Amino acid sequence: MRIEALDLIWIKMPLVGWFATSRGGIHERNILLVRAHAEGVTGWGEAGADWPPRYSYETVGTCWHIIEDFLAADTFAAELPEEGAAAALGRVLADWHWHPMARAAIEEAVWDLEARRRGMPLHRLYSEASETRGADGAAPRDRVEVGISLGIQPEFAVLEKQIDDALASGYRRIKLKIEDGHDVDLIRRVRDRFGDIPLMADANCGYEGRDVAPLLELDDMGLLMIEQPLGHDDLDGHAELQTRMKTPICLDEAASTVERTAEALHKEAGRIINIKCSRLGGRSNGIAVHDLCGRHDIPVWCGGMLESGVGRLHNIAIATLPGFSMANDLSASNRYWKEDIIEPAVELGHDGKVAVPSAPGIGYEVIEERVERHLVKRTTLTAP
């Protein structure tokens, strides 16, 4: 099988509210969608990059450029097997060491395409690629447990209402963004107000080169984990900090590749891994990290990048793998969007879980009219 065409579709969607982290805030999300075509079948993928290069050096613009000028040619030249096409393409694109989000967007589209061609839901295809397939003898999950990520708010009353609403909606875990000076007092106030709710903090590298005393104070506040407190390249710092804390450190930005994650586990730099496939360069690498952590008895969960429904459905599918044993940052569509680009929308049940689609591929339809409503630009690249 050969990929015959790639649609690059840049959209800009307004968020339902301001979302802020230690790296800054946004009120709208730039998104690059990729649609792959082969033998009359199409599949959808999404890059994790936004417009400003805060979380990563990649942006929607750089992903567009790298795909159009470099990755598309290798994609079109690849002769892919009927089964394992997406994984094979991932190996081809891995020759480009950098730009993981650009690579991931294409590979993701081909995962969806392959699942549709084979008439199976995407989660089954991901399971097929994992070494843990059927290892525990359990039936595949049809619902996935989710938590919610809440950004930094200038007023506690706003955050208080957001937590109230999230708990009432059924979210299983609350994640709060923190930064230096907006940490210990914040978590203490939340504990005083809400008691022993499942709570974690995410620093997004916010304490890089800074005093870690606030993090040590948080150690006595019953947090599920503290996510990525130090710099993205500071495995030694994380390892040293973990020896001083009983609260598990969860690595996000520092788990940037399969090899880097293996090094982190060897150094005991964290006790939990947040898997973001776009950051890792594709779903194949995400599955590899999942399997690696399983061999080391390290729990994983699926992180979110404020995805549209396309990326969200891919995340739901991969979170069915057995190692994803904690609440994931998946959320319902209405957490971020007044109207998602998929139909039906992802909805949160009263059990704090979202349904895993059972139809082929990502399982839901992408609504072209909604995509066009938010369109910035688009192009179609075709095989020579």
PDB file of C-alpha atoms in Angstrom, residues 4-199:
ATOM      1  CA  GLU A   4      -1.515   8.745  -2.348  1.00  0.00           C
ATOM      2  CA  ALA A   5      -2.220  12.173  -0.842  1.00  0.00           C
ATOM      3  CA  LEU A   6      -2.000  14.191   2.360  1.00  0.00           C
ATOM      4  CA  ASP A   7      -4.335  17.058   3.222  1.00  0.00           C
ATOM      5  CA  LEU A   8      -2.819  19.669   5.536  1.00  0.00           C
ATOM      6  CA  ILE A   9      -5.571  21.635   7.288  1.00  0.00           C
ATOM      7  CA  TRP A  10      -4.756  24.498   9.654  1.00  0.00           C
ATOM      8  CA  ILE A  11      -7.661  25.590  11.834  1.00  0.00           C
ATOM      9  CA  LYS A  12      -8.029  28.042  14.723  1.00  0.00           C
ATOM     10  CA  MET A  13     -10.655  27.267  17.373  1.00  0.00           C
ATOM     11  CA  PRO A  14     -11.650  29.478  20.330  1.00  0.00           C
ATOM     12  CA  LEU A  15     -11.443  27.835  23.739  1.00  0.00           C
ATOM     13  CA  VAL A  16     -14.429  28.080  26.074  1.00  0.00           C
ATOM     14  CA  GLY A  17     -12.181  29.907  28.530  1.00  0.00           C
ATOM     15  CA  TRP A  18      -8.680  31.189  29.186  1.00  0.00           C
ATOM     16  CA  PHE A  19      -6.161  28.380  29.821  1.00  0.00           C
ATOM     17  CA  ALA A  20      -2.889  29.286  31.564  1.00  0.00           C
ATOM     18  CA  THR A  21       0.192  27.353  32.674  1.00  0.00           C
ATOM     19  CA  SER A  22       3.596  28.426  34.003  1.00  0.00           C
ATOM     20  CA  ARG A  23       4.580  28.926  30.329  1.00  0.00           C
ATOM     21  CA  GLY A  24       1.772  31.408  29.555  1.00  0.00           C
ATOM     22  CA  GLY A  25      -1.883  31.300  28.551  1.00  0.00           C
ATOM     23  CA  ILE A  26      -4.111  31.098  25.477  1.00  0.00           C
ATOM     24  CA  HIS A  27      -7.739  31.771  24.606  1.00  0.00           C
ATOM     25  CA  GLU A  28      -7.711  30.024  21.224  1.00  0.00           C
ATOM     26  CA  ARG A  29      -5.985  26.966  19.833  1.00  0.00           C
ATOM     27  CA  ASN A  30      -4.219  26.669  16.493  1.00  0.00           C
ATOM     28  CA  ILE A  31      -4.455  23.068  15.261  1.00  0.00           C
ATOM     29  CA  LEU A  32      -2.900  21.246  12.325  1.00  0.00           C
ATOM     30  CA  LEU A  33      -4.969  18.336  11.037  1.00  0.00           C
ATOM     31  CA  VAL A  34      -3.569  15.801   8.575  1.00  0.00           C
ATOM     32  CA  ARG A  35      -5.748  13.553   6.425  1.00  0.00           C
ATOM     33  CA  ALA A  36      -4.121  10.635   4.611  1.00  0.00           C
ATOM     34  CA  HIS A  37      -5.586   9.040   1.460  1.00  0.00           C
ATOM     35  CA  ALA A  38      -4.955   5.537   0.092  1.00  0.00           C
ATOM     36  CA  GLU A  39      -7.053   3.276  -2.124  1.00  0.00           C
ATOM     37  CA  GLY A  40     -10.266   5.194  -1.527  1.00  0.00           C
ATOM     38  CA  VAL A  41      -9.893   5.264   2.276  1.00  0.00           C
ATOM     39  CA  THR A  42      -8.925   8.251   4.437  1.00  0.00           C
ATOM     40  CA  GLY A  43      -7.617   8.660   7.976  1.00  0.00           C
ATOM     41  CA  TRP A  44      -7.241  11.639  10.300  1.00  0.00           C
ATOM     42  CA  GLY A  45      -4.347  12.743  12.500  1.00  0.00           C
ATOM     43  CA  GLU A  46      -3.505  15.839  14.504  1.00  0.00           C
ATOM     44  CA  ALA A  47      -0.247  17.540  15.461  1.00  0.00           C
ATOM     45  CA  GLY A  48       0.097  18.479  19.123  1.00  0.00           C
ATOM     46  CA  ALA A  49       1.759  21.811  18.338  1.00  0.00           C
ATOM     47  CA  ASP A  50       0.122  25.222  18.837  1.00  0.00           C
ATOM     48  CA  TRP A  51       1.043  28.614  17.403  1.00  0.00           C
ATOM     49  CA  PRO A  52       3.446  29.812  20.168  1.00  0.00           C
ATOM     50  CA  PRO A  53       6.449  27.521  20.846  1.00  0.00           C
ATOM     51  CA  ARG A  54       5.943  27.296  24.620  1.00  0.00           C
ATOM     52  CA  TYR A  55       5.550  23.589  25.375  1.00  0.00           C
ATOM     53  CA  SER A  56       7.828  22.631  22.478  1.00  0.00           C
ATOM     54  CA  TYR A  57       9.975  24.287  19.837  1.00  0.00           C
ATOM     55  CA  GLU A  58       7.469  23.023  17.271  1.00  0.00           C
ATOM     56  CA  THR A  59       4.563  25.150  16.089  1.00  0.00           C
ATOM     57  CA  VAL A  60       1.706  24.619  13.657  1.00  0.00           C
ATOM     58  CA  GLY A  61       3.765  26.585  11.143  1.00  0.00           C
ATOM     59  CA  THR A  62       6.912  24.481  11.537  1.00  0.00           C
ATOM     60  CA  CYS A  63       4.891  21.252  11.330  1.00  0.00           C
ATOM     61  CA  TRP A  64       3.294  22.459   8.084  1.00  0.00           C
ATOM     62  CA  HIS A  65       6.710  23.325   6.635  1.00  0.00           C
ATOM     63  CA  ILE A  66       8.392  20.065   7.687  1.00  0.00           C
ATOM     64  CA  ILE A  67       5.564  17.899   6.353  1.00  0.00           C
ATOM     65  CA  GLU A  68       5.180  19.783   3.093  1.00  0.00           C
ATOM     66  CA  ASP A  69       8.888  20.125   2.295  1.00  0.00           C
ATOM     67  CA  PHE A  70      10.360  16.928   3.753  1.00  0.00           C
ATOM     68  CA  LEU A  71       8.155  14.272   5.349  1.00  0.00           C
ATOM     69  CA  ALA A  72       5.542  14.043   2.598  1.00  0.00           C
ATOM     70  CA  ALA A  73       8.094  12.833   0.046  1.00  0.00           C
ATOM     71  CA  ASP A  74       9.247   9.990   2.300  1.00  0.00           C
ATOM     72  CA  THR A  75       5.633   9.127   3.113  1.00  0.00           C
ATOM     73  CA  PHE A  76       4.698   8.847  -0.555  1.00  0.00           C
ATOM     74  CA  ALA A  77       7.818   6.804  -1.376  1.00  0.00           C
ATOM     75  CA  ALA A  78       7.190   4.200   1.314  1.00  0.00           C
ATOM     76  CA  GLU A  79       5.766   0.831   0.304  1.00  0.00           C
ATOM     77  CA  LEU A  80       3.668  -0.108   3.324  1.00  0.00           C
ATOM     78  CA  PRO A  81       2.380  -3.577   4.269  1.00  0.00           C
ATOM     79  CA  GLU A  82      -1.350  -4.208   4.376  1.00  0.00           C
ATOM     80  CA  GLU A  83      -1.087  -4.952   8.089  1.00  0.00           C
ATOM     81  CA  GLY A  84       1.251  -2.839  10.214  1.00  0.00           C
ATOM     82  CA  ALA A  85       1.256   0.046   7.731  1.00  0.00           C
ATOM     83  CA  ALA A  86       1.245   2.789  10.352  1.00  0.00           C
ATOM     84  CA  ALA A  87       4.004   1.209  12.421  1.00  0.00           C
ATOM     85  CA  ALA A  88       6.088   0.728   9.269  1.00  0.00           C
ATOM     86  CA  LEU A  89       5.622   4.367   8.307  1.00  0.00           C
ATOM     87  CA  GLY A  90       6.652   5.386  11.811  1.00  0.00           C
ATOM     88  CA  ARG A  91       9.958   3.586  11.283  1.00  0.00           C
ATOM     89  CA  VAL A  92      10.453   5.362   7.954  1.00  0.00           C
ATOM     90  CA  LEU A  93       9.809   8.799   9.423  1.00  0.00           C
ATOM     91  CA  ALA A  94      12.018   8.069  12.445  1.00  0.00           C
ATOM     92  CA  ASP A  95      15.004   8.763  10.163  1.00  0.00           C
ATOM     93  CA  TRP A  96      14.058  12.412  10.717  1.00  0.00           C
ATOM     94  CA  HIS A  97      15.247  12.695  14.304  1.00  0.00           C
ATOM     95  CA  TRP A  98      13.689  16.075  15.044  1.00  0.00           C
ATOM     96  CA  HIS A  99      10.142  17.438  14.652  1.00  0.00           C
ATOM     97  CA  PRO A 100       8.284  14.652  16.468  1.00  0.00           C
ATOM     98  CA  MET A 101       4.901  16.418  16.321  1.00  0.00           C
ATOM     99  CA  ALA A 102       5.069  16.733  12.552  1.00  0.00           C
ATOM    100  CA  ARG A 103       5.987  13.044  12.236  1.00  0.00           C
ATOM    101  CA  ALA A 104       3.283  12.045  14.698  1.00  0.00           C
ATOM    102  CA  ALA A 105       0.535  13.828  12.763  1.00  0.00           C
ATOM    103  CA  ILE A 106       1.194  11.814   9.597  1.00  0.00           C
ATOM    104  CA  GLU A 107       1.664   8.515  11.389  1.00  0.00           C
ATOM    105  CA  GLU A 108      -1.528   9.107  13.380  1.00  0.00           C
ATOM    106  CA  ALA A 109      -3.523   9.674  10.194  1.00  0.00           C
ATOM    107  CA  VAL A 110      -2.227   6.384   8.823  1.00  0.00           C
ATOM    108  CA  TRP A 111      -3.191   4.527  12.014  1.00  0.00           C
ATOM    109  CA  ASP A 112      -6.759   5.728  11.473  1.00  0.00           C
ATOM    110  CA  LEU A 113      -6.607   4.885   7.769  1.00  0.00           C
ATOM    111  CA  GLU A 114      -5.275   1.372   8.444  1.00  0.00           C
ATOM    112  CA  ALA A 115      -7.941   0.680  11.061  1.00  0.00           C
ATOM    113  CA  ARG A 116     -10.666   1.795   8.633  1.00  0.00           C
ATOM    114  CA  ARG A 117      -9.262  -0.350   5.810  1.00  0.00           C
ATOM    115  CA  ARG A 118      -9.207  -3.371   8.094  1.00  0.00           C
ATOM    116  CA  GLY A 119     -12.659  -2.636   9.478  1.00  0.00           C
ATOM    117  CA  MET A 120     -11.599  -2.483  13.103  1.00  0.00           C
ATOM    118  CA  PRO A 121     -11.827   0.164  15.849  1.00  0.00           C
ATOM    119  CA  LEU A 122      -8.592   2.028  16.418  1.00  0.00           C
ATOM    120  CA  HIS A 123      -8.111   0.753  19.951  1.00  0.00           C
ATOM    121  CA  ARG A 124      -7.900  -2.825  18.632  1.00  0.00           C
ATOM    122  CA  LEU A 125      -5.156  -1.826  16.211  1.00  0.00           C
ATOM    123  CA  TYR A 126      -3.183  -0.155  19.020  1.00  0.00           C
ATOM    124  CA  SER A 127      -3.617  -3.260  21.163  1.00  0.00           C
ATOM    125  CA  GLU A 128      -2.399  -5.421  18.287  1.00  0.00           C
ATOM    126  CA  ALA A 129       0.839  -3.394  18.185  1.00  0.00           C
ATOM    127  CA  SER A 130       1.535  -3.691  21.926  1.00  0.00           C
ATOM    128  CA  GLU A 131       3.468  -6.512  23.558  1.00  0.00           C
ATOM    129  CA  THR A 132       0.870  -6.459  26.371  1.00  0.00           C
ATOM    130  CA  ARG A 133      -1.933  -7.563  24.059  1.00  0.00           C
ATOM    131  CA  GLY A 134      -4.178  -9.855  26.046  1.00  0.00           C
ATOM    132  CA  ALA A 135      -1.471 -10.300  28.680  1.00  0.00           C
ATOM    133  CA  ASP A 136      -3.821 -10.067  31.652  1.00  0.00           C
ATOM    134  CA  GLY A 137      -6.676 -11.963  30.019  1.00  0.00           C
ATOM    135  CA  ALA A 138      -9.042  -9.067  30.637  1.00  0.00           C
ATOM    136  CA  ALA A 139     -11.637  -7.931  28.122  1.00  0.00           C
ATOM    137  CA  PRO A 140     -10.776  -4.706  26.246  1.00  0.00           C
ATOM    138  CA  ARG A 141     -11.956  -1.561  27.981  1.00  0.00           C
ATOM    139  CA  ASP A 142     -15.055   0.035  26.571  1.00  0.00           C
ATOM    140  CA  ARG A 143     -14.780   3.078  28.842  1.00  0.00           C
ATOM    141  CA  VAL A 144     -11.709   5.071  29.899  1.00  0.00           C
ATOM    142  CA  GLU A 145     -11.297   6.922  33.192  1.00  0.00           C
ATOM    143  CA  VAL A 146     -10.554  10.644  32.866  1.00  0.00           C
ATOM    144  CA  GLY A 147      -9.433  13.585  34.946  1.00  0.00           C
ATOM    145  CA  ILE A 148      -9.467  17.297  34.271  1.00  0.00           C
ATOM    146  CA  SER A 149      -6.653  19.835  33.949  1.00  0.00           C
ATOM    147  CA  LEU A 150      -7.359  23.334  35.282  1.00  0.00           C
ATOM    148  CA  GLY A 151      -5.184  26.269  34.340  1.00  0.00           C
ATOM    149  CA  ILE A 152      -3.784  29.001  36.558  1.00  0.00           C
ATOM    150  CA  GLN A 153      -6.464  31.478  37.652  1.00  0.00           C
ATOM    151  CA  PRO A 154      -5.798  34.974  39.051  1.00  0.00           C
ATOM    152  CA  GLU A 155      -8.704  34.620  41.493  1.00  0.00           C
ATOM    153  CA  PHE A 156      -9.287  31.619  43.749  1.00  0.00           C
ATOM    154  CA  ALA A 157     -13.069  32.006  43.469  1.00  0.00           C
ATOM    155  CA  VAL A 158     -12.859  31.210  39.747  1.00  0.00           C
ATOM    156  CA  LEU A 159     -10.789  28.091  40.361  1.00  0.00           C
ATOM    157  CA  GLU A 160     -13.074  27.078  43.227  1.00  0.00           C
ATOM    158  CA  LYS A 161     -16.085  27.095  40.901  1.00  0.00           C
ATOM    159  CA  GLN A 162     -14.173  25.160  38.248  1.00  0.00           C
ATOM    160  CA  ILE A 163     -13.327  22.433  40.759  1.00  0.00           C
ATOM    161  CA  ASP A 164     -16.911  22.337  42.022  1.00  0.00           C
ATOM    162  CA  ASP A 165     -18.190  21.959  38.466  1.00  0.00           C
ATOM    163  CA  ALA A 166     -15.588  19.305  37.596  1.00  0.00           C
ATOM    164  CA  LEU A 167     -16.414  17.180  40.632  1.00  0.00           C
ATOM    165  CA  ALA A 168     -20.137  17.519  39.972  1.00  0.00           C
ATOM    166  CA  SER A 169     -19.556  16.408  36.364  1.00  0.00           C
ATOM    167  CA  GLY A 170     -17.829  13.239  37.522  1.00  0.00           C
ATOM    168  CA  TYR A 171     -14.133  13.865  36.803  1.00  0.00           C
ATOM    169  CA  ARG A 172     -12.043  11.332  38.722  1.00  0.00           C
ATOM    170  CA  ARG A 173      -8.979  13.506  39.305  1.00  0.00           C
ATOM    171  CA  ILE A 174      -8.221  17.230  39.439  1.00  0.00           C
ATOM    172  CA  LYS A 175      -4.938  18.527  38.017  1.00  0.00           C
ATOM    173  CA  LEU A 176      -3.910  22.062  38.947  1.00  0.00           C
ATOM    174  CA  LYS A 177      -1.271  24.033  37.100  1.00  0.00           C
ATOM    175  CA  ILE A 178       1.256  25.616  39.453  1.00  0.00           C
ATOM    176  CA  GLU A 179       4.226  27.953  39.187  1.00  0.00           C
ATOM    177  CA  ASP A 180       6.722  29.535  41.566  1.00  0.00           C
ATOM    178  CA  GLY A 181       4.709  31.758  43.921  1.00  0.00           C
ATOM    179  CA  HIS A 182       1.422  30.115  42.954  1.00  0.00           C
ATOM    180  CA  ASP A 183       1.824  26.729  44.566  1.00  0.00           C
ATOM    181  CA  VAL A 184       1.844  25.982  48.309  1.00  0.00           C
ATOM    182  CA  ASP A 185      -0.853  28.444  49.365  1.00  0.00           C
ATOM    183  CA  LEU A 186      -2.971  27.427  46.371  1.00  0.00           C
ATOM    184  CA  ILE A 187      -2.863  23.695  47.166  1.00  0.00           C
ATOM    185  CA  ARG A 188      -3.438  24.396  50.866  1.00  0.00           C
ATOM    186  CA  ARG A 189      -6.548  26.452  50.075  1.00  0.00           C
ATOM    187  CA  VAL A 190      -7.864  23.724  47.787  1.00  0.00           C
ATOM    188  CA  ARG A 191      -7.304  21.106  50.486  1.00  0.00           C
ATOM    189  CA  ASP A 192      -9.023  23.292  53.085  1.00  0.00           C
ATOM    190  CA  ARG A 193     -12.001  23.833  50.782  1.00  0.00           C
ATOM    191  CA  PHE A 194     -12.372  20.403  49.158  1.00  0.00           C
ATOM    192  CA  GLY A 195     -10.696  17.991  51.544  1.00  0.00           C
ATOM    193  CA  ASP A 196      -9.160  14.733  50.369  1.00  0.00           C
ATOM    194  CA  ILE A 197     -10.108  14.863  46.693  1.00  0.00           C
ATOM    195  CA  PRO A 198      -7.816  13.130  44.137  1.00  0.00           C
ATOM    196  CA  LEU A 199      -5.458  16.007  43.364  1.00  0.00           C
TER     197      LEU A 199
END
